[in-house]
CSV table of C-alpha atoms in Angstrom, one decimal:
chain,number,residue,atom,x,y,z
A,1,UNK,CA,-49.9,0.1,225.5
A,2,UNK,CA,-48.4,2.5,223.0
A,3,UNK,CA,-49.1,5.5,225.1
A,4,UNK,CA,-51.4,7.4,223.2
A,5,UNK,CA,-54.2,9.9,225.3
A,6,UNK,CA,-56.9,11.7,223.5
A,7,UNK,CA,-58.6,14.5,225.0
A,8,UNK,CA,-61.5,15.3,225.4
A,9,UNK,CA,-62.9,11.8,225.9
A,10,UNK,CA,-66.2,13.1,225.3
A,11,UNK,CA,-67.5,16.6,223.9
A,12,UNK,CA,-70.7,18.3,222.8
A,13,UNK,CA,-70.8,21.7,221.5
A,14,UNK,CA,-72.9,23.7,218.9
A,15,UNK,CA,-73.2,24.2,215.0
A,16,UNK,CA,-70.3,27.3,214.4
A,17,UNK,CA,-68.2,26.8,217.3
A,18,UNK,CA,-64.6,25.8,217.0
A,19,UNK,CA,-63.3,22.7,218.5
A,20,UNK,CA,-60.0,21.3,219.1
A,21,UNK,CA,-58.9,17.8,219.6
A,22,UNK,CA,-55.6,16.7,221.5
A,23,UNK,CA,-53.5,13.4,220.7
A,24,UNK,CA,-50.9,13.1,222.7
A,25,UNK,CA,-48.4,10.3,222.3
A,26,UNK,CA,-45.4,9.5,225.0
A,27,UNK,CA,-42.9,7.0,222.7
A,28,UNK,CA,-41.4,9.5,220.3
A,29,UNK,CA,-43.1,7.8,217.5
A,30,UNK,CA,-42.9,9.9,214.0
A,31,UNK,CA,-46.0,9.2,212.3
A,32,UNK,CA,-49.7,10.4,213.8
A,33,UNK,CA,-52.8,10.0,212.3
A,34,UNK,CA,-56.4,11.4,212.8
A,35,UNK,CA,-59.3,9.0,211.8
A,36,UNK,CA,-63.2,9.4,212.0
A,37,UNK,CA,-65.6,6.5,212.7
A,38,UNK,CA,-69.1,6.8,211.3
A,39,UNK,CA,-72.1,3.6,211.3
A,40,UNK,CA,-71.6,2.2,207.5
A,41,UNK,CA,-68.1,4.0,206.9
A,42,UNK,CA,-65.6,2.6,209.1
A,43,UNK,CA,-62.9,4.5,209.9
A,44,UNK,CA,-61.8,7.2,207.3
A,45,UNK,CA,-58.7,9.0,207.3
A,46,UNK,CA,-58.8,13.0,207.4
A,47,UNK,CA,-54.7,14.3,208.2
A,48,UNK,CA,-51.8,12.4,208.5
A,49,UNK,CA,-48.5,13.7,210.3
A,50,UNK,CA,-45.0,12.2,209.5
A,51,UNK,CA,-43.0,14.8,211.6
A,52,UNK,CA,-43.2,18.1,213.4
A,53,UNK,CA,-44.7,20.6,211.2
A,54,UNK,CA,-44.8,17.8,208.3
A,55,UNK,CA,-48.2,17.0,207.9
A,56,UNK,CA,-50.9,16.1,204.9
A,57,UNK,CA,-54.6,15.6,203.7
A,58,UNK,CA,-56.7,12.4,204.0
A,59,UNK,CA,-59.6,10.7,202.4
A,60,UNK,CA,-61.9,13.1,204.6
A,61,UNK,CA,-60.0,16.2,205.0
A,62,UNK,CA,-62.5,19.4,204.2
A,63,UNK,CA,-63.6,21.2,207.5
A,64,UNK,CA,-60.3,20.3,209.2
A,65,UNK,CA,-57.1,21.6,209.8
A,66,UNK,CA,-54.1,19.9,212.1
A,67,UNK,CA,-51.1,20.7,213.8
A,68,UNK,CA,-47.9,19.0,215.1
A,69,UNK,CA,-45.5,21.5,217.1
A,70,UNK,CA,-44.0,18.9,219.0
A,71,UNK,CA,-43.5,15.3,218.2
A,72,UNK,CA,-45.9,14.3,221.0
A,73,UNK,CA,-48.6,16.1,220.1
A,74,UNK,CA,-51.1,16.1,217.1
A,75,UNK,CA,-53.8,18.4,217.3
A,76,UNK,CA,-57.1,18.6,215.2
A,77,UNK,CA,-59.2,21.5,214.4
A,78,UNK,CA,-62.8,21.9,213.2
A,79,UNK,CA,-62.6,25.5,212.7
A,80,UNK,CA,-66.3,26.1,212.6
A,81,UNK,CA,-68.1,22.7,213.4
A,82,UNK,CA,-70.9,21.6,211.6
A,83,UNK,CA,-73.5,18.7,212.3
A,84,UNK,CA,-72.0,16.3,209.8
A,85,UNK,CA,-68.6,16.0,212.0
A,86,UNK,CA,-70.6,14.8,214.6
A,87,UNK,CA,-68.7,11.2,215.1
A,88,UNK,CA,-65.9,9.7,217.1
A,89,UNK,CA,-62.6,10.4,216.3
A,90,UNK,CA,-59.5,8.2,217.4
A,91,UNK,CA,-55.9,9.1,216.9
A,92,UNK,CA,-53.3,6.2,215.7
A,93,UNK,CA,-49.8,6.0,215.9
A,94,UNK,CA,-47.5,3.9,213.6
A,95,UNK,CA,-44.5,2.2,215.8
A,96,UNK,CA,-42.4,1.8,212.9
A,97,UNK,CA,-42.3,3.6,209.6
A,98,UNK,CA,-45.3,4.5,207.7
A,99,UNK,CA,-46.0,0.7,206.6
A,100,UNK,CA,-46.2,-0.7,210.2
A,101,UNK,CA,-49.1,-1.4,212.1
A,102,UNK,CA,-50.6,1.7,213.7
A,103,UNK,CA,-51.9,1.6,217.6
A,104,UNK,CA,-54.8,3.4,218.4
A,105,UNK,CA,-56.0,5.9,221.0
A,106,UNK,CA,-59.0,5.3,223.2
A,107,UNK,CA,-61.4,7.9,221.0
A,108,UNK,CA,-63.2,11.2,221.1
A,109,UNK,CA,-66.9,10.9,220.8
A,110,UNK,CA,-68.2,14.7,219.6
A,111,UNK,CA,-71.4,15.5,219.4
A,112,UNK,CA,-72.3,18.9,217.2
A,113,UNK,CA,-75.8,20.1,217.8
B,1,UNK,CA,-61.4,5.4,194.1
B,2,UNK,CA,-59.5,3.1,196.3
B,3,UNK,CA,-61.7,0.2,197.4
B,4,UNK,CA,-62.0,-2.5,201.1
B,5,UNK,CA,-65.1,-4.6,201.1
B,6,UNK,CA,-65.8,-6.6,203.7
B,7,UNK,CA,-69.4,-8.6,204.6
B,8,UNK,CA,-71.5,-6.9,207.6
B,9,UNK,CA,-72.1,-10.1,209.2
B,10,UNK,CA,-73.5,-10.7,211.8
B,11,UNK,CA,-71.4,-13.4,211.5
B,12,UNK,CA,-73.0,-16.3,213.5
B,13,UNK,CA,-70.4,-18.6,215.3
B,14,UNK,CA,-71.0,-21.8,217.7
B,15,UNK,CA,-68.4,-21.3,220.2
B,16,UNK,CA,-65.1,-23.6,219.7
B,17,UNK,CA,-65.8,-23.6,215.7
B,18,UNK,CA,-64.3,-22.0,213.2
B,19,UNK,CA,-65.1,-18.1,211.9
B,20,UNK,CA,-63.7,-17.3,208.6
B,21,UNK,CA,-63.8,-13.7,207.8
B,22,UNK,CA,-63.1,-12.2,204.0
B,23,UNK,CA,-62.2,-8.8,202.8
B,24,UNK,CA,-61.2,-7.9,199.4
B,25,UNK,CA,-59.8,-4.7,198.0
B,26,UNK,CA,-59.2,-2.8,194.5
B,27,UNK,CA,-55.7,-1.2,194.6
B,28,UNK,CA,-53.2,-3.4,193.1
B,29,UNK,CA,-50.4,-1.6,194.9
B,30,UNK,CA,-51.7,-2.5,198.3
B,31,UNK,CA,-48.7,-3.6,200.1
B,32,UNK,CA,-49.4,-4.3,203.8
B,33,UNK,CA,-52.5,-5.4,205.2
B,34,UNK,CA,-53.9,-5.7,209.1
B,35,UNK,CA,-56.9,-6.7,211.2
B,36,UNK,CA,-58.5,-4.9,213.8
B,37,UNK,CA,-60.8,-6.0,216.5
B,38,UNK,CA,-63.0,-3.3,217.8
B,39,UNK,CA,-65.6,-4.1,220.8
B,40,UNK,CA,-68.6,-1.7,221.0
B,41,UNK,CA,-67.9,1.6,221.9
B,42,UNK,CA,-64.3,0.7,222.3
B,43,UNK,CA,-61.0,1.6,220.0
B,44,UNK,CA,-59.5,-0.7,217.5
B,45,UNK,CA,-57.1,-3.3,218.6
B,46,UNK,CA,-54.4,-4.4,216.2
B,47,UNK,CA,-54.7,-8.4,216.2
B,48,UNK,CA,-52.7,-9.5,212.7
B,49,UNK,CA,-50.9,-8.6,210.0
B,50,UNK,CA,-49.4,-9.7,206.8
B,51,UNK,CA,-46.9,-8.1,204.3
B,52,UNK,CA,-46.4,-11.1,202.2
B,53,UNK,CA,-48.4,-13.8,200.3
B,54,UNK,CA,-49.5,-17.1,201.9
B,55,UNK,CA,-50.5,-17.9,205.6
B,56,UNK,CA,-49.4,-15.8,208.6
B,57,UNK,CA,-50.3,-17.7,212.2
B,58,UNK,CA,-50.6,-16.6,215.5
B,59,UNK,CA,-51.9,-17.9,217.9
B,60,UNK,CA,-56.0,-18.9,217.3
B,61,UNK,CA,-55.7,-16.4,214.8
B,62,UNK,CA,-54.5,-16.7,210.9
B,63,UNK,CA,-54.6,-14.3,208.2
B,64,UNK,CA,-54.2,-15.1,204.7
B,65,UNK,CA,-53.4,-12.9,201.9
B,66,UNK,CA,-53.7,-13.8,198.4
B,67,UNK,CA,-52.2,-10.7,196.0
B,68,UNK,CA,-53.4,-12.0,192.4
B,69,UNK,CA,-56.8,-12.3,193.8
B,70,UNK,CA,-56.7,-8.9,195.6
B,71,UNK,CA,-57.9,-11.0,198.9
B,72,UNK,CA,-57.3,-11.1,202.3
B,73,UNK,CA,-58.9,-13.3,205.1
B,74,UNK,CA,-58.9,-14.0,208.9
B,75,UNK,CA,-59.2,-17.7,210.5
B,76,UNK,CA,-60.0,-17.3,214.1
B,77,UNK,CA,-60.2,-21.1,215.2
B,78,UNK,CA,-61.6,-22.2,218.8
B,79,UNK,CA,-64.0,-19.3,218.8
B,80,UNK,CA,-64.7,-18.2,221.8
B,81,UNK,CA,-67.6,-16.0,223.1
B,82,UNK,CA,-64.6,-13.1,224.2
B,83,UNK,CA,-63.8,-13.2,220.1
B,84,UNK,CA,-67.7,-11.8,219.6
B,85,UNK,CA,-66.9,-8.1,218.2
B,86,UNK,CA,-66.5,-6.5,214.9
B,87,UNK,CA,-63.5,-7.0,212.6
B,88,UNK,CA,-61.6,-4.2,210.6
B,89,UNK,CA,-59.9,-5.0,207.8
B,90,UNK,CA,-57.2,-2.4,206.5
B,91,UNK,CA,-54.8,-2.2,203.7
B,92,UNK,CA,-52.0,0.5,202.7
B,93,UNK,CA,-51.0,1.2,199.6
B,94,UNK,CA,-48.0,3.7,200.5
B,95,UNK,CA,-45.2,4.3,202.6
B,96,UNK,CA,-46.9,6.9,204.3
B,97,UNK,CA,-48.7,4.6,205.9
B,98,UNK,CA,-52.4,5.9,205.2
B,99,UNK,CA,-54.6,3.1,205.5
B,100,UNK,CA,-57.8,1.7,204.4
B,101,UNK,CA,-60.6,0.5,206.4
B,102,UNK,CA,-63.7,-1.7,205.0
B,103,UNK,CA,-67.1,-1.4,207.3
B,104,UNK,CA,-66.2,-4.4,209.2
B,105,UNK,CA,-67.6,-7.8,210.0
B,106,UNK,CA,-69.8,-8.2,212.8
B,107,UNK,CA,-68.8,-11.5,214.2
B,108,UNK,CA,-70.7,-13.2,217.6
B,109,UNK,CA,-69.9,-16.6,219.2
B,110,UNK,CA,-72.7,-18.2,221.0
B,111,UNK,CA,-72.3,-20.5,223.2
């Protein structure tokens, strides 16, 4: 178990409305990422963190914006959701450096109407 | 654009045989490689990975990585019907650690 919670488990909110997602991680573990998971896509990245206030784009990144205040937590923003982020989104952690296999959390599924 | 292909599958397996699962991938650089099993509806589950041409074994599971041939593969051997799920592959090309994912191969033991 690499400790990682996501919250919320489940959400469904409308077209405009902000929404903020919570990975929380409990090993001290530097590097966070935020993935999305779409039929046909797999999983494609959208921000990476490799430390507190350190943080970069992914593959994915347009519509939205992370933060990391604290080294457990890793926090993504849609800042005004739209139908197309509709998808479930899982956190990962890397227990290593950035090349090591990365653990991941038990998923957001977010529904935008 | 960087590149994972992996067959959809289904993947048909009779249960104690033999499912070989391929995934290739375009960046030269890559540099570490994993597979993920993911039930339905659940998270991925790290089950191998390899750094380093040649054969890696663990357990029921091997994973083979051939660099010149920009290949990687997955042996699982004594299939069982708990092994029926899809499979990620995943490659990094970076020490940041960004990774990869193909589509996935949808494999299912029957018994």
């Amino acid at each position: 178990d690499a400790g990682i919670t996501q919250s919320p488990r489940h959400k469904v909110t409308e077209t405009g409305t902000p929404v903020t997602l919570r990975c929380h991680q409990t090993e001290n573990h530097r590097y966070m990422y935020w993935y999305r998971q779409d039929p046909g896509h797999g999983l494609r990245l959208i921000h990476y963190s490799y430390g507190v206030k350190d943080t970069d784009k992914g593959e994915v990144s347009d519509g939205y914006s992370v933060s990391r205040s604290k080294t457990e937590d890793f926090l993504l923003t849609l800042e005004s959701a739209t139908s197309s982020q509709t998808s479930v989104y899982f956190c990962a952690i890397s227990v290593g450096t950035g090349g090591q296999p990365q653990h991941f959390g038990d998923g957001t599924r977010l529904s935008i109407l | 654009q960087k590149e994972v292909e992996q067959n959809s599958g289904p993947l048909s397996v009779p249960e104690g045989a033999i499912a070989s699962l391929n995934c290739t991938y375009s960046d030269r650089g890559s540099q570490s490689f994993f597979w993920y099993r993911q039930y339905s509806g659940k998270s991925p589950e790290l089950i191998m990975f390899i750094y380093s041409n040649g054969d890696k074994e663990d357990g029921r599971f091997t994973a083979q990585l051939n660099k010149a041939s920009q290949y990687v593969s997955l042996l699982i051997r004594d299939s069982q019907p708990s092994d029926s799920a899809t499979y990620l592959c995943a490659v990094s090309s970076d020490s940041w650690g960004k990774l990869q994912f193909g589509a996935g191969t949808q494999v299912v033991v029957t018994p």
